[in-house]
PDB file of C-alpha atoms and ligand atoms in Angstrom:
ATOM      1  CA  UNK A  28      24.327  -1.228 -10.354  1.00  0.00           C
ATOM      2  CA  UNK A  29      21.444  -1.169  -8.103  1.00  0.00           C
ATOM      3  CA  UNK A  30      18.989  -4.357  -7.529  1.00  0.00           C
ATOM      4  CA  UNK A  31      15.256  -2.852  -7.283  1.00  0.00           C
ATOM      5  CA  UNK A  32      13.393  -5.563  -5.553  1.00  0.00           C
ATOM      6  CA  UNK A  33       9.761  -5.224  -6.949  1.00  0.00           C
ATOM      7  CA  UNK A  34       5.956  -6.044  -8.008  1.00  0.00           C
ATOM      8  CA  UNK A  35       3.612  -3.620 -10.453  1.00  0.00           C
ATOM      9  CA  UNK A  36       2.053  -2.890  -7.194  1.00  0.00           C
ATOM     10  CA  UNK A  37       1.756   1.071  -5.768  1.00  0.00           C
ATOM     11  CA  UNK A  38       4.511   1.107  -3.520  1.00  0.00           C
ATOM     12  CA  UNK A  39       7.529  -0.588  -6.245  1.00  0.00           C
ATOM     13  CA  UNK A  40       5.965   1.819  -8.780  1.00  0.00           C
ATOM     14  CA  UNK A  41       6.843   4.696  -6.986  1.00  0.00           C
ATOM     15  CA  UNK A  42      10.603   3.922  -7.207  1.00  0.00           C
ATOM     16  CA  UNK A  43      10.298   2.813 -10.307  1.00  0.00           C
ATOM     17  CA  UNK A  44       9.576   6.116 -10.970  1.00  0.00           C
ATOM     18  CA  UNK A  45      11.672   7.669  -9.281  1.00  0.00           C
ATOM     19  CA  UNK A  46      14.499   5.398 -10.676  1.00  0.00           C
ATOM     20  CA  UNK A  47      13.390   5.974 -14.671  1.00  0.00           C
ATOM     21  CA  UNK A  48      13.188   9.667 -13.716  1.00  0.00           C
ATOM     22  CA  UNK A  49      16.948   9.800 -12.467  1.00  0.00           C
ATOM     23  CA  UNK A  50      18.509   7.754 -15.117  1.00  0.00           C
ATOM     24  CA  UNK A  51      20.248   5.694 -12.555  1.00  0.00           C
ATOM     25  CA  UNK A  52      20.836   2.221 -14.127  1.00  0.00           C
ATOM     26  CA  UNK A  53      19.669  -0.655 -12.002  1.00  0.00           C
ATOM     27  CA  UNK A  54      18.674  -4.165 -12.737  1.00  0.00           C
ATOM     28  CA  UNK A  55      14.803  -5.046 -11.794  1.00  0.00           C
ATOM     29  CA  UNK A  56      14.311  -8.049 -10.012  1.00  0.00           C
ATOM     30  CA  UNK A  57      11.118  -9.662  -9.552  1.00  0.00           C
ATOM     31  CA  UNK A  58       9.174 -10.548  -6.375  1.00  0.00           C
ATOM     32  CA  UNK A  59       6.100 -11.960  -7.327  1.00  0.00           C
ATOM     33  CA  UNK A  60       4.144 -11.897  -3.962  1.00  0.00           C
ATOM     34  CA  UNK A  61       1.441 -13.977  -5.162  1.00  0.00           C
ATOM     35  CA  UNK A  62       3.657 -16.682  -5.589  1.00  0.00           C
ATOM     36  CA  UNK A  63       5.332 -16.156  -2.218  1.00  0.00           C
ATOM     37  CA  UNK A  64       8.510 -14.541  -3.547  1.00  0.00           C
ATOM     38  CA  UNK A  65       8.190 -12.388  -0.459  1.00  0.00           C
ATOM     39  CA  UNK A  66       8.776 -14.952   2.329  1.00  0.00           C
ATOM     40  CA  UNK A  67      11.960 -16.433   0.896  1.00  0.00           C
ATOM     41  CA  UNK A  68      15.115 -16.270   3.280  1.00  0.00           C
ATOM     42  CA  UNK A  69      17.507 -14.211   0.596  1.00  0.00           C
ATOM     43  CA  UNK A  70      14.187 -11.882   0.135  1.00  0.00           C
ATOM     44  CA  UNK A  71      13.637 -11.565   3.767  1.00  0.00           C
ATOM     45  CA  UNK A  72      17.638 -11.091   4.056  1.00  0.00           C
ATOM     46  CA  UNK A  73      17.218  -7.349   2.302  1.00  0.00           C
ATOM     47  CA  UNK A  74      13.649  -6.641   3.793  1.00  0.00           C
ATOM     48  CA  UNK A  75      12.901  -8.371   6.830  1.00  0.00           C
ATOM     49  CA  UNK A  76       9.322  -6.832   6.648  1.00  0.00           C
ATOM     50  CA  UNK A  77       8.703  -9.281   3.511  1.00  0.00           C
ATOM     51  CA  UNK A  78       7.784  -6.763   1.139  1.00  0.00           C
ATOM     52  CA  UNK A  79       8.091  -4.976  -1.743  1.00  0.00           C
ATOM     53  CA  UNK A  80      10.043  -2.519  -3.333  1.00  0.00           C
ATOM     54  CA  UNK A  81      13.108  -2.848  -1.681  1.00  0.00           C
ATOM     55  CA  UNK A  82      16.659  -2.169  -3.502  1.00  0.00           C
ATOM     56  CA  UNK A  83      20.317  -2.778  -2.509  1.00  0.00           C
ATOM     57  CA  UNK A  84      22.855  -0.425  -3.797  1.00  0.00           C
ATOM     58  CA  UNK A  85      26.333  -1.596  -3.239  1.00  0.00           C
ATOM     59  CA  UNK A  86      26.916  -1.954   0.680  1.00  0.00           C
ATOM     60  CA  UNK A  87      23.365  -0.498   1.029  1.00  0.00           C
ATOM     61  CA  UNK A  88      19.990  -1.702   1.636  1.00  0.00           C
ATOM     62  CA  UNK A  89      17.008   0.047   1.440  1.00  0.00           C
ATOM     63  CA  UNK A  90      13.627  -0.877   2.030  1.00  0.00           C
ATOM     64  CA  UNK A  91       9.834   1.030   2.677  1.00  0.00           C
ATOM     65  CA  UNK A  92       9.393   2.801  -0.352  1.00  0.00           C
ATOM     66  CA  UNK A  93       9.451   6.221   0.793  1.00  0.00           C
ATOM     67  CA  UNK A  94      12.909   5.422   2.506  1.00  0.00           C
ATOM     68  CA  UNK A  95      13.615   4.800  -1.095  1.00  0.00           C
ATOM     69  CA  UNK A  96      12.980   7.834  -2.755  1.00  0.00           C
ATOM     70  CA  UNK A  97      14.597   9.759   0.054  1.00  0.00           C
ATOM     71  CA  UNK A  98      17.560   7.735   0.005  1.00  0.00           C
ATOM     72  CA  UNK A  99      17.780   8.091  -4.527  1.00  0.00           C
ATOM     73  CA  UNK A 100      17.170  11.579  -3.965  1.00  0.00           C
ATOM     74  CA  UNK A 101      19.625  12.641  -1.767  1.00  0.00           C
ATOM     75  CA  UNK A 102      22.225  10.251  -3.734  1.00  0.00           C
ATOM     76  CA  UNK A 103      21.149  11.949  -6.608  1.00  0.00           C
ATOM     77  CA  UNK A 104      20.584  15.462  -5.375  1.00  0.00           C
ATOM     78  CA  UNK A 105      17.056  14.871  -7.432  1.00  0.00           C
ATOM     79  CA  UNK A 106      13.945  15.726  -7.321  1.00  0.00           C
ATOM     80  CA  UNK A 107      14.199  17.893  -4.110  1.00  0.00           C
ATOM     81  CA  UNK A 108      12.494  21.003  -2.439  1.00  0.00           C
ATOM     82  CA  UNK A 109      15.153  23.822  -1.616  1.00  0.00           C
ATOM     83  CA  UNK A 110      17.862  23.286   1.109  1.00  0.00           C
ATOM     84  CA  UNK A 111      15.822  25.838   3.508  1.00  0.00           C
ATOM     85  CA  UNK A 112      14.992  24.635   7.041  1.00  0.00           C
ATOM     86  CA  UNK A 113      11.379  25.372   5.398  1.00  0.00           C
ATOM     87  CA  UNK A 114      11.541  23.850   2.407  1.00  0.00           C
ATOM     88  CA  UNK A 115      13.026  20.372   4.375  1.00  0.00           C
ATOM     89  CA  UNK A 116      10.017  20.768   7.126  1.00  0.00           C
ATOM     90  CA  UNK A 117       7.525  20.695   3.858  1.00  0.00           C
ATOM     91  CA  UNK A 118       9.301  17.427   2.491  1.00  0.00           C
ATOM     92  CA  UNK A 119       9.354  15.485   5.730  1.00  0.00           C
ATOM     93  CA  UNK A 120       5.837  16.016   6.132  1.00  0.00           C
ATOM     94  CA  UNK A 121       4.425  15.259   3.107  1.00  0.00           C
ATOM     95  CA  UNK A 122       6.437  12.396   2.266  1.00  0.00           C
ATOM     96  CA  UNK A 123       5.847  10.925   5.744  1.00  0.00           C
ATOM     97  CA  UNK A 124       1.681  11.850   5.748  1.00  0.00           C
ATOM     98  CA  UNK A 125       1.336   9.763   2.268  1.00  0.00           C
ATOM     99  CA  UNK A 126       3.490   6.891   3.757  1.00  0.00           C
ATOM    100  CA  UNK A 127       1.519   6.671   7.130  1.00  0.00           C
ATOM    101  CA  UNK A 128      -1.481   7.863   5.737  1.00  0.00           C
ATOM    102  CA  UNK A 129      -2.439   7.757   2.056  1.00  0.00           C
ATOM    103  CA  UNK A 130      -0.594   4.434   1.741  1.00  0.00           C
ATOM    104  CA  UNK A 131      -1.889   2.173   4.285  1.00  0.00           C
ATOM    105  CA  UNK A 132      -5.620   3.754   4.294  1.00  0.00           C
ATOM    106  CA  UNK A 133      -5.800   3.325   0.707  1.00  0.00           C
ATOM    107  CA  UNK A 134      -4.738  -0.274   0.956  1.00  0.00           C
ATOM    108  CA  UNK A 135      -6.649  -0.910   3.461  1.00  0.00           C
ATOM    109  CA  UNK A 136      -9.632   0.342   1.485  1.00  0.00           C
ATOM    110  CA  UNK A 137      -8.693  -1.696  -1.211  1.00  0.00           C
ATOM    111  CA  UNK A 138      -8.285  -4.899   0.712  1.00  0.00           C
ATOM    112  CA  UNK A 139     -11.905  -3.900   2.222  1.00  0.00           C
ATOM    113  CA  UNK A 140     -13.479  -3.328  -0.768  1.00  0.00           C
ATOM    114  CA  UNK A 141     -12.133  -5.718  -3.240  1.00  0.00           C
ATOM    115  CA  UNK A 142     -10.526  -8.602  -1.116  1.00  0.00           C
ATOM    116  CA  UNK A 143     -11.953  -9.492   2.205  1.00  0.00           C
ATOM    117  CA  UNK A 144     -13.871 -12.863   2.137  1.00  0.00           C
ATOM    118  CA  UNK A 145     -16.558 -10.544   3.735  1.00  0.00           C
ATOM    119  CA  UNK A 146     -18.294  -7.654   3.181  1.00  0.00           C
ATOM    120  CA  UNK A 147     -18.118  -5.699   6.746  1.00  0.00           C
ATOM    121  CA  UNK A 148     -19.448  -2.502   5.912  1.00  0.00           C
ATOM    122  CA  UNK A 149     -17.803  -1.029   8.890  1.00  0.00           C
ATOM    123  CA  UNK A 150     -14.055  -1.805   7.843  1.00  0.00           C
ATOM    124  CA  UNK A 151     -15.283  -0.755   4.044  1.00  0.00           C
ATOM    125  CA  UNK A 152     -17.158   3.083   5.332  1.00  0.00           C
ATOM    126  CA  UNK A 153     -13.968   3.787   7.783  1.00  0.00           C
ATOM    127  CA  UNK A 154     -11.183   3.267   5.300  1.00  0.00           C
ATOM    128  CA  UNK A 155     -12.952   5.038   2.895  1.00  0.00           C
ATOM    129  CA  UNK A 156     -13.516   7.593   4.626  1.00  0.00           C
ATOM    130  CA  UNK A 157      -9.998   7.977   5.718  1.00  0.00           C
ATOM    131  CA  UNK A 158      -8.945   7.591   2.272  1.00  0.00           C
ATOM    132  CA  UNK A 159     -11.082  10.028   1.053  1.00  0.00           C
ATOM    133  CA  UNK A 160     -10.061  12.077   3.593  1.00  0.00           C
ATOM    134  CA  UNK A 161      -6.158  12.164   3.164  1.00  0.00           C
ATOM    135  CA  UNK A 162      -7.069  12.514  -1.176  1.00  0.00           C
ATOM    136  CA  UNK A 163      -9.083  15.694   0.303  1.00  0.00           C
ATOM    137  CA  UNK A 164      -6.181  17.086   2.087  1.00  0.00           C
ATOM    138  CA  UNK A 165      -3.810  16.461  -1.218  1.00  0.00           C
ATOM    139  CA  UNK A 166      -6.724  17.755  -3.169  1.00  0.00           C
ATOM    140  CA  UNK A 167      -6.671  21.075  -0.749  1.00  0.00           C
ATOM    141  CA  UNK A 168      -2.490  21.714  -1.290  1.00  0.00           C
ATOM    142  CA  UNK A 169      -3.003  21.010  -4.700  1.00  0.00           C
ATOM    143  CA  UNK A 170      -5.527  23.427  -5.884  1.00  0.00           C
ATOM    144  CA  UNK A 171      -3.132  26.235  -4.755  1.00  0.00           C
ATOM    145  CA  UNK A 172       0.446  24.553  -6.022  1.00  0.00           C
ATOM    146  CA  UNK A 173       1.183  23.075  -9.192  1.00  0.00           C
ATOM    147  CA  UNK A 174       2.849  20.202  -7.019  1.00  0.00           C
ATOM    148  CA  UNK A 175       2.522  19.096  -3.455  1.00  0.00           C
ATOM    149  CA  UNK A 176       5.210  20.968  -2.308  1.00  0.00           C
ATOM    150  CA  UNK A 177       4.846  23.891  -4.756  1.00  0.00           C
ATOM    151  CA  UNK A 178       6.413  24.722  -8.282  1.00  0.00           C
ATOM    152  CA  UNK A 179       8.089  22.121  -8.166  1.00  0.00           C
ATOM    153  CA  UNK A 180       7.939  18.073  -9.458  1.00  0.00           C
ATOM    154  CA  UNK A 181       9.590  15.645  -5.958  1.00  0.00           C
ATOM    155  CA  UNK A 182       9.676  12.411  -4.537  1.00  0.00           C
ATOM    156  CA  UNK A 183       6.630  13.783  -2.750  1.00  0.00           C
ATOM    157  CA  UNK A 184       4.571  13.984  -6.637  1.00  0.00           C
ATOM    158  CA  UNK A 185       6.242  10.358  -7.284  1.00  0.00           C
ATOM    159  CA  UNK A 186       4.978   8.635  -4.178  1.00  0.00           C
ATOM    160  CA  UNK A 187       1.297  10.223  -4.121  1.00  0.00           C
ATOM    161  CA  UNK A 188       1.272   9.092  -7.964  1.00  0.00           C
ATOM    162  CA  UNK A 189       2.097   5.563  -7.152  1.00  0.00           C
ATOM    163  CA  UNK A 190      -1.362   5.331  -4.788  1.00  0.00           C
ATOM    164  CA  UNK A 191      -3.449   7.955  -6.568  1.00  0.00           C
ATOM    165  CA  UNK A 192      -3.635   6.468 -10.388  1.00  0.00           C
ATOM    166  CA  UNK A 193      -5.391   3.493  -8.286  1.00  0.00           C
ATOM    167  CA  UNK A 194      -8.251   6.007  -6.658  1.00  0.00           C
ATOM    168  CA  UNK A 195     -11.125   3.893  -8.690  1.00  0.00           C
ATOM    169  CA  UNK A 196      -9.794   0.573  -6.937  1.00  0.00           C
ATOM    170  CA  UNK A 197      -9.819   2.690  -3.182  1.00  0.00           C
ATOM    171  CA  UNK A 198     -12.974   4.759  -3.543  1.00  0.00           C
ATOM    172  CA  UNK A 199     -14.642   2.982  -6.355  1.00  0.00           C
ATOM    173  CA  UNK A 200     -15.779   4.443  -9.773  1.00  0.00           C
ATOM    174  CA  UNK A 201     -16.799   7.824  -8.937  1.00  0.00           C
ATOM    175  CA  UNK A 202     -13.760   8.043  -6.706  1.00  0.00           C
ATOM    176  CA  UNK A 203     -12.355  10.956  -9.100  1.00  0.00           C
ATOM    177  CA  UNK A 204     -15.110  12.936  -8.864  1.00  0.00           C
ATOM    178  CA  UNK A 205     -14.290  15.155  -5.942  1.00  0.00           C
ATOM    179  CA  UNK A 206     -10.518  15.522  -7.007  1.00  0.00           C
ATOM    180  CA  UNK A 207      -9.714  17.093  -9.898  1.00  0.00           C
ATOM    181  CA  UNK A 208      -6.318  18.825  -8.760  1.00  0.00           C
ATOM    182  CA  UNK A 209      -5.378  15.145  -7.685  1.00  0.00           C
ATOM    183  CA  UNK A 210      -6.313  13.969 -11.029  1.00  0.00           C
ATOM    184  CA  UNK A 211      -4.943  16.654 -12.876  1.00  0.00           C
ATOM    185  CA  UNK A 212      -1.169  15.614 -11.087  1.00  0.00           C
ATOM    186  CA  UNK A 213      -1.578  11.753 -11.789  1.00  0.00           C
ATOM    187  CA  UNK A 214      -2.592  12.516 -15.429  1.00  0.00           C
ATOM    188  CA  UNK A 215       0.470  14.889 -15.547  1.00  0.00           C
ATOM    189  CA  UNK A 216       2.715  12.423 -14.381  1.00  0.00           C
ATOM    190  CA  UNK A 217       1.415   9.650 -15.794  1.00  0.00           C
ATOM    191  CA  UNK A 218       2.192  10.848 -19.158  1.00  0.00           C
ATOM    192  CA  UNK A 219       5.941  11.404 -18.461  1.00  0.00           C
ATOM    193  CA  UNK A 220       8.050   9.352 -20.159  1.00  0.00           C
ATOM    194  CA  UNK A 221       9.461   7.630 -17.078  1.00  0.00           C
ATOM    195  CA  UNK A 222       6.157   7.031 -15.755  1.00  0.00           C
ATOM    196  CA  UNK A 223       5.348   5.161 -18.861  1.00  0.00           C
ATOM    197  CA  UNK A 224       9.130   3.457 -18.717  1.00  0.00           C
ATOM    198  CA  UNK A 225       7.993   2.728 -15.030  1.00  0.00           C
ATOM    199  CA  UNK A 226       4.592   1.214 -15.930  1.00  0.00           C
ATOM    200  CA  UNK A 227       6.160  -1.030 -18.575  1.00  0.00           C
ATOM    201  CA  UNK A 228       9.199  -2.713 -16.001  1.00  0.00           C
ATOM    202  CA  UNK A 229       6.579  -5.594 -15.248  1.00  0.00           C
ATOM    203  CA  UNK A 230       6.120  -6.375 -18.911  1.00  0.00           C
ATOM    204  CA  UNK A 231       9.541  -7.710 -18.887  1.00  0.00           C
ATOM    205  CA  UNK A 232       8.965 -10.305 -16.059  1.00  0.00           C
ATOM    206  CA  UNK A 233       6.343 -12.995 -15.565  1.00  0.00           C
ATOM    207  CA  UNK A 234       4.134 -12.269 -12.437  1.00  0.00           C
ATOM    208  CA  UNK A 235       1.384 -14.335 -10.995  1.00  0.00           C
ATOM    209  CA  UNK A 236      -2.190 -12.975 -11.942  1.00  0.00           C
ATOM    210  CA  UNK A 237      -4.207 -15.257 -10.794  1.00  0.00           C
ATOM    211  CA  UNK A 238      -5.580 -14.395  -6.793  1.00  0.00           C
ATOM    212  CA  UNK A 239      -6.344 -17.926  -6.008  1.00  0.00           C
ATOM    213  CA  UNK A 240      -5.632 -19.626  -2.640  1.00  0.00           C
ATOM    214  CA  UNK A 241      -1.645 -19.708  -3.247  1.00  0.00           C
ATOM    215  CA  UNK A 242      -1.710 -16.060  -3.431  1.00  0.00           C
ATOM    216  CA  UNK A 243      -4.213 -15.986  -0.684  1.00  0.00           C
ATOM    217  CA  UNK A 244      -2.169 -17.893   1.437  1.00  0.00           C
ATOM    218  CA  UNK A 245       1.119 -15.848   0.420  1.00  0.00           C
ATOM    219  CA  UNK A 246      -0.511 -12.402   0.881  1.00  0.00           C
ATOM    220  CA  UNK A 247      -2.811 -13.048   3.559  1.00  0.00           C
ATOM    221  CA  UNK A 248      -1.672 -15.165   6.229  1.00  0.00           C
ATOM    222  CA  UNK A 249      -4.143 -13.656   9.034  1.00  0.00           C
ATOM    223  CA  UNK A 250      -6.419 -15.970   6.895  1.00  0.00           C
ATOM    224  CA  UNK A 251      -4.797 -19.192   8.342  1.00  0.00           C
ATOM    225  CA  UNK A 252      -3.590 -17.360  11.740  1.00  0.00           C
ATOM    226  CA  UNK A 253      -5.781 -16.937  14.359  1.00  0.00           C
ATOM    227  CA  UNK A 254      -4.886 -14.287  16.814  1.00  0.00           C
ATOM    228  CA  UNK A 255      -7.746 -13.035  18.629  1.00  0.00           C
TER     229      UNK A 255
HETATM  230  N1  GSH B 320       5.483   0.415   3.993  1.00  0.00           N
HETATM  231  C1  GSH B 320       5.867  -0.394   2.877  1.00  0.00           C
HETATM  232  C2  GSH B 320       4.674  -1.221   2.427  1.00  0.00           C
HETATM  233  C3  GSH B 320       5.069  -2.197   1.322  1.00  0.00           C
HETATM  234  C4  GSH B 320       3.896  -3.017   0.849  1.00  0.00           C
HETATM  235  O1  GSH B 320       2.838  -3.097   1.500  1.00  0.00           O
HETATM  236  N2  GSH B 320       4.118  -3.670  -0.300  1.00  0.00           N
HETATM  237  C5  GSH B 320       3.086  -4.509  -0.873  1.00  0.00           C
HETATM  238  C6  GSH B 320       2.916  -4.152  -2.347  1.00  0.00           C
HETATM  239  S1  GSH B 320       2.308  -2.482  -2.518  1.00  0.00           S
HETATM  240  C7  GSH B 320       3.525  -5.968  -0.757  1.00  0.00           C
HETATM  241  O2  GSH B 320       4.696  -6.276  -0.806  1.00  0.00           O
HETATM  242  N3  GSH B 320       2.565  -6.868  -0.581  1.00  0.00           N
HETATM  243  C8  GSH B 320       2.817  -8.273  -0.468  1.00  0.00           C
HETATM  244  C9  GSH B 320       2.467  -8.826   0.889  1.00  0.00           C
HETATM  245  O3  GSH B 320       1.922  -8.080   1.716  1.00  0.00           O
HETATM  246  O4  GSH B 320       2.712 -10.010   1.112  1.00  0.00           O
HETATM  247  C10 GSH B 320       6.377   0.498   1.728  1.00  0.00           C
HETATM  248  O5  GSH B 320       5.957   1.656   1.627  1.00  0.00           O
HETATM  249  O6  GSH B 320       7.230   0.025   0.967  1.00  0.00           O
END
């Protein structure tokens, strides 16, 4: 059975739903990173980059969540483009331009926006902007294909979904406004019963939810580290 190493954050979600959506059975295990849960030896022993999701499945370990749905896809043979030297360029890309881009710009933005101890409005205008900018390039693909990479649903769908259904946190409350293809995907997915499965793993554990200095301190040690 495979261990899924996770939090309700973006990045776990996305393997969650890529897990519910497979059927595979696995057992979650929580990491609650506001508690430090991250920075434990035996976590550290199956992600060395102290974060979540990560899962192991038998003599493998797997962490970076778009490693993740790679790696349960091609186990799987699941939620795949074609097999064509095409069809593999258009997976690669995409999957690799929301983990390098949409991922860390939106989080960034977030962090900006919601968590810094101060408002710079520099750090908050360029990682919006990025942000923005990466939504308007899925927002672009997806107002000529159903799904990122076409007709039909992949990993790709799965790990923009995990970032996108948090847009209002990134961009703020109009942040829908100028993506209604986007939105129109998130709300599709969303309402799949695996999404809903995937939403509801957290329920089962008890996670932190207060963002008080523990969880500063466990989240954000740049806080206590001065390096420049
Ligand atoms: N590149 C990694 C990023 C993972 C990541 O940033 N995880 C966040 C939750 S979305 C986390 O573990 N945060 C806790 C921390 O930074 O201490 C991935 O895609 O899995």
């Amino acid at each position: 059975m495979i261990k899924f190493y996770y939090s309700g954050a973006p990045n776990p979600m996305k393997v969650a739903l890529m897990l519910e959506e497979t059927g595979l059975s696995y057992e979650a295990v929580p990491i609650d990173t506001r508690k430090g849960d991250q920075h434990k030896p035996e976590f550290q022993a199956i992600n060395p980059n102290a974060k979540v999701p990560a899962i192991v499945d038998g003599d493998a370990t797997v962490f970076d969540s778009n490693a993740i749905l790679l790696y349960l896809a091609e186990k799987t043979g699941k939620f795949l483009p074609g097999k064509s030297d095409k069809a593999r360029g258009e997976l690669l890309s995409w999957l690799m331009f929301v983990a390098s881009g949409v991922g860390p710009f939106s989080g960034q933005s977030v962090h900006f926006r919601n968590y810094a101890p101060e408002k710079n409005e520099y750090a908050i205008n360029r990682y919006m902007y990025e942000a923005q900018r990466h939504y308007g390039i899925l927002e672009a693909r997806l107002a000529k294909h159903k799904y990122v990479l076409g007709d039909t649903y992949t990993i790709v769908d799965m790990a923009v979904w995990g970032w996108a259904r948090l847009i209002p946190n990134a961009l703020g409350d109009k942040g829908w406004e100028k993506f209604p293809n986007l939105k129109r995907l998130v709300d599709e997915i969303s309402a799949r019963p695996a999404a809903q499965r995937a939403s509801a793993i957290k329920d089962k554990h008890k996670f932190k939810t207060e963002f008080d200095e523990e969880a500063r301190n466990a989240m954000f040690k740049h806080m206590s580290v001065k390096v420049a």
